[in-house]
Amino acid sequence: MNRIGRHQMLMQIAEVVSRRSTCFRRNVGCVITASHNIVAIGYNGPASGEPHCTGNGCADPVRGCQRAIHAEKNALDRIAMKDVCDGRMYVTESPCPHCAKEIIDSGSIHEVFYLHEYRLAEGRVLIMRAGIKLYRMTPSGYIIDVATGDLVELD
């Protein structure tokens, strides 16, 4: 029996988490781990207790959605009270610039893994400049170091 690797499993969990999102534009899921254990999850959408997205007319046509809390922020908020200093983040889409700043400011994340690239590269650049390792995963489980373009094998 072939068993999937830990990184692939955690990314698949992030994909499942993304299915909780009610955003009509994009569904993003995030998993944060510490010492190989899941410590937080998050997905994008309106704040807890607020009405779900309604489709057409939900977002401002010029500025986009102003209600959504991003998956990374939701997950980071859930580790705020936990002692996590060496965390890994698995997110279905590379962080936007705002989320990249949140990740850096948290001081809790030392590696970020993503599956799909967000349209703006600035978030990826900010993360790498901050010394946080950034990896792109392929659907089949390969891991690519974004800084070097090299295929890597991690524990």
mmCIF file of C-alpha atoms in Angstrom:
data_model
loop_
_atom_site.group_PDB
_atom_site.id
_atom_site.type_symbol
_atom_site.label_atom_id
_atom_site.label_comp_id
_atom_site.label_asym_id
_atom_site.label_seq_id
_atom_site.Cartn_x
_atom_site.Cartn_y
_atom_site.Cartn_z
ATOM 1 C CA MET A 1 0.000 0.000 0.000
ATOM 2 C CA ASN A 2 1.336 3.444 -0.925
ATOM 3 C CA ARG A 3 0.766 6.095 1.655
ATOM 4 C CA ILE A 4 0.804 9.823 0.904
ATOM 5 C CA GLY A 5 3.394 12.051 2.513
ATOM 6 C CA ARG A 6 2.660 14.301 5.484
ATOM 7 C CA HIS A 7 2.845 17.538 3.426
ATOM 8 C CA GLN A 8 0.461 16.153 0.814
ATOM 9 C CA MET A 9 -1.963 15.012 3.534
ATOM 10 C CA LEU A 10 -1.947 18.441 5.207
ATOM 11 C CA MET A 11 -2.525 20.211 1.885
ATOM 12 C CA GLN A 12 -5.433 17.892 1.171
ATOM 13 C CA ILE A 13 -6.861 18.796 4.579
ATOM 14 C CA ALA A 14 -6.510 22.491 3.630
ATOM 15 C CA GLU A 15 -8.463 21.748 0.453
ATOM 16 C CA VAL A 16 -11.243 20.131 2.489
ATOM 17 C CA VAL A 17 -11.249 23.107 4.883
ATOM 18 C CA SER A 18 -11.641 25.453 1.870
ATOM 19 C CA ARG A 19 -15.009 23.824 1.166
ATOM 20 C CA ARG A 20 -16.410 25.537 4.296
ATOM 21 C CA SER A 21 -15.981 28.925 2.601
ATOM 22 C CA THR A 22 -19.136 30.638 1.380
ATOM 23 C CA CYS A 23 -17.257 33.115 -0.822
ATOM 24 C CA PHE A 24 -18.523 33.101 -4.409
ATOM 25 C CA ARG A 25 -15.230 34.431 -5.788
ATOM 26 C CA ARG A 26 -12.694 32.037 -4.308
ATOM 27 C CA ASN A 27 -12.589 29.296 -1.666
ATOM 28 C CA VAL A 28 -9.346 29.188 0.315
ATOM 29 C CA GLY A 29 -8.425 26.864 3.164
ATOM 30 C CA CYS A 30 -5.521 27.026 5.596
ATOM 31 C CA VAL A 31 -3.979 24.581 8.086
ATOM 32 C CA ILE A 32 -1.293 25.519 10.616
ATOM 33 C CA THR A 33 0.849 22.856 12.252
ATOM 34 C CA ALA A 34 3.395 22.761 15.044
ATOM 35 C CA SER A 35 5.560 19.681 15.581
ATOM 36 C CA HIS A 36 3.560 17.878 12.858
ATOM 37 C CA ASN A 37 0.255 18.431 14.708
ATOM 38 C CA ILE A 38 -2.593 20.603 13.459
ATOM 39 C CA VAL A 39 -3.030 23.577 15.792
ATOM 40 C CA ALA A 40 -5.432 25.710 13.727
ATOM 41 C CA ILE A 41 -7.517 25.817 10.568
ATOM 42 C CA GLY A 42 -9.183 28.690 8.750
ATOM 43 C CA TYR A 43 -11.144 29.469 5.611
ATOM 44 C CA ASN A 44 -12.189 32.703 3.951
ATOM 45 C CA GLY A 45 -15.561 34.320 4.368
ATOM 46 C CA PRO A 46 -17.538 36.817 6.401
ATOM 47 C CA ALA A 47 -16.811 37.194 10.096
ATOM 48 C CA SER A 48 -18.382 34.646 12.417
ATOM 49 C CA GLY A 49 -22.065 35.419 12.955
ATOM 50 C CA GLU A 50 -22.335 37.594 9.835
ATOM 51 C CA PRO A 51 -24.561 36.559 6.899
ATOM 52 C CA HIS A 52 -22.972 34.319 4.280
ATOM 53 C CA CYS A 53 -22.106 35.630 0.830
ATOM 54 C CA THR A 54 -25.054 35.934 -1.535
ATOM 55 C CA GLY A 55 -23.501 35.683 -4.996
ATOM 56 C CA ASN A 56 -24.019 38.408 -7.584
ATOM 57 C CA GLY A 57 -24.094 41.761 -5.873
ATOM 58 C CA CYS A 58 -22.324 40.453 -2.777
ATOM 59 C CA ALA A 59 -19.045 42.231 -3.522
ATOM 60 C CA ASP A 60 -18.344 45.787 -4.633
ATOM 61 C CA PRO A 61 -17.789 45.494 -8.427
ATOM 62 C CA VAL A 62 -14.765 47.839 -8.309
ATOM 63 C CA ARG A 63 -13.066 47.079 -4.981
ATOM 64 C CA GLY A 64 -14.088 43.453 -4.652
ATOM 65 C CA CYS A 65 -15.229 41.859 -1.422
ATOM 66 C CA GLN A 66 -14.810 44.036 1.646
ATOM 67 C CA ARG A 67 -16.405 41.580 4.093
ATOM 68 C CA ALA A 68 -14.216 38.504 3.808
ATOM 69 C CA ILE A 69 -11.678 37.534 6.388
ATOM 70 C CA HIS A 70 -8.950 35.567 4.643
ATOM 71 C CA ALA A 71 -8.215 31.940 5.513
ATOM 72 C CA GLU A 72 -4.683 32.705 6.736
ATOM 73 C CA LYS A 73 -5.944 35.417 9.111
ATOM 74 C CA ASN A 74 -8.682 33.153 10.443
ATOM 75 C CA ALA A 75 -6.149 30.406 11.172
ATOM 76 C CA LEU A 76 -3.572 32.800 12.674
ATOM 77 C CA ASP A 77 -6.214 34.230 14.990
ATOM 78 C CA ARG A 78 -6.862 30.746 16.312
ATOM 79 C CA ILE A 79 -3.238 30.164 17.325
ATOM 80 C CA ALA A 80 -2.941 33.550 19.028
ATOM 81 C CA MET A 81 -3.434 31.997 22.454
ATOM 82 C CA LYS A 82 -1.249 28.965 21.808
ATOM 83 C CA ASP A 83 2.507 28.827 22.179
ATOM 84 C CA VAL A 84 3.492 28.234 18.544
ATOM 85 C CA CYS A 85 6.900 29.472 17.487
ATOM 86 C CA ASP A 86 7.930 27.009 14.784
ATOM 87 C CA GLY A 87 4.766 26.564 12.744
ATOM 88 C CA ARG A 88 4.106 25.525 9.195
ATOM 89 C CA MET A 89 1.234 26.886 7.150
ATOM 90 C CA TYR A 90 -0.505 24.960 4.374
ATOM 91 C CA VAL A 91 -2.777 27.152 2.268
ATOM 92 C CA THR A 92 -4.589 26.349 -0.953
ATOM 93 C CA GLU A 93 -3.530 29.645 -2.517
ATOM 94 C CA SER A 94 -0.364 31.676 -2.024
ATOM 95 C CA PRO A 95 -0.918 34.529 0.434
ATOM 96 C CA CYS A 96 -1.998 37.954 -0.746
ATOM 97 C CA PRO A 97 0.185 40.907 0.354
ATOM 98 C CA HIS A 98 -2.011 41.645 3.381
ATOM 99 C CA CYS A 99 -1.943 38.031 4.587
ATOM 100 C CA ALA A 100 1.812 37.838 3.981
ATOM 101 C CA LYS A 101 2.235 40.746 6.407
ATOM 102 C CA GLU A 102 -0.009 38.988 8.954
ATOM 103 C CA ILE A 103 2.082 35.807 8.627
ATOM 104 C CA ILE A 104 5.328 37.728 9.083
ATOM 105 C CA ASP A 105 3.975 39.740 12.037
ATOM 106 C CA SER A 106 2.730 36.601 13.792
ATOM 107 C CA GLY A 107 6.287 35.381 14.348
ATOM 108 C CA SER A 108 4.813 31.877 14.524
ATOM 109 C CA ILE A 109 5.274 30.619 10.971
ATOM 110 C CA HIS A 110 8.638 29.550 9.531
ATOM 111 C CA GLU A 111 7.439 27.724 6.391
ATOM 112 C CA VAL A 112 4.507 28.333 4.044
ATOM 113 C CA PHE A 113 3.284 25.730 1.554
ATOM 114 C CA TYR A 114 0.739 26.616 -1.130
ATOM 115 C CA LEU A 115 -0.970 24.861 -4.019
ATOM 116 C CA HIS A 116 -2.107 27.662 -6.373
ATOM 117 C CA GLU A 117 -0.533 31.041 -7.034
ATOM 118 C CA TYR A 118 -2.531 34.133 -6.142
ATOM 119 C CA ARG A 119 -2.622 36.688 -8.966
ATOM 120 C CA LEU A 120 -0.401 39.159 -7.073
ATOM 121 C CA ALA A 121 3.205 38.071 -6.498
ATOM 122 C CA GLU A 122 3.868 40.683 -3.795
ATOM 123 C CA GLY A 123 2.776 38.375 -0.965
ATOM 124 C CA ARG A 124 5.236 35.693 -2.038
ATOM 125 C CA VAL A 125 8.038 38.265 -2.276
ATOM 126 C CA LEU A 126 7.305 39.656 1.198
ATOM 127 C CA ILE A 127 7.347 36.187 2.750
ATOM 128 C CA MET A 128 10.685 35.279 1.199
ATOM 129 C CA ARG A 129 12.235 38.648 2.121
ATOM 130 C CA ALA A 130 11.243 37.989 5.731
ATOM 131 C CA GLY A 131 13.255 34.757 5.704
ATOM 132 C CA ILE A 132 10.219 32.491 5.787
ATOM 133 C CA LYS A 133 10.642 29.459 3.547
ATOM 134 C CA LEU A 134 8.073 29.334 0.750
ATOM 135 C CA TYR A 135 7.149 26.163 -1.105
ATOM 136 C CA ARG A 136 4.746 25.463 -3.939
ATOM 137 C CA MET A 137 3.203 22.018 -3.955
ATOM 138 C CA THR A 138 1.978 20.251 -7.045
ATOM 139 C CA PRO A 139 -1.286 18.287 -6.950
ATOM 140 C CA SER A 140 0.753 15.082 -7.102
ATOM 141 C CA GLY A 141 2.748 16.028 -3.999
ATOM 142 C CA TYR A 142 6.007 17.394 -5.371
ATOM 143 C CA ILE A 143 7.426 20.313 -3.392
ATOM 144 C CA ILE A 144 9.227 23.188 -5.117
ATOM 145 C CA ASP A 145 11.313 25.786 -3.272
ATOM 146 C CA VAL A 146 9.913 29.054 -4.665
ATOM 147 C CA ALA A 147 13.164 30.970 -4.043
ATOM 148 C CA THR A 148 15.342 28.571 -6.055
ATOM 149 C CA GLY A 149 12.883 26.708 -8.266
ATOM 150 C CA ASP A 150 14.421 23.447 -7.042
ATOM 151 C CA LEU A 151 12.467 20.312 -6.294
ATOM 152 C CA VAL A 152 12.976 19.491 -2.603
ATOM 153 C CA GLU A 153 12.314 16.592 -0.278
ATOM 154 C CA LEU A 154 11.305 17.576 3.232
ATOM 155 C CA ASP A 155 10.499 15.532 6.318
#
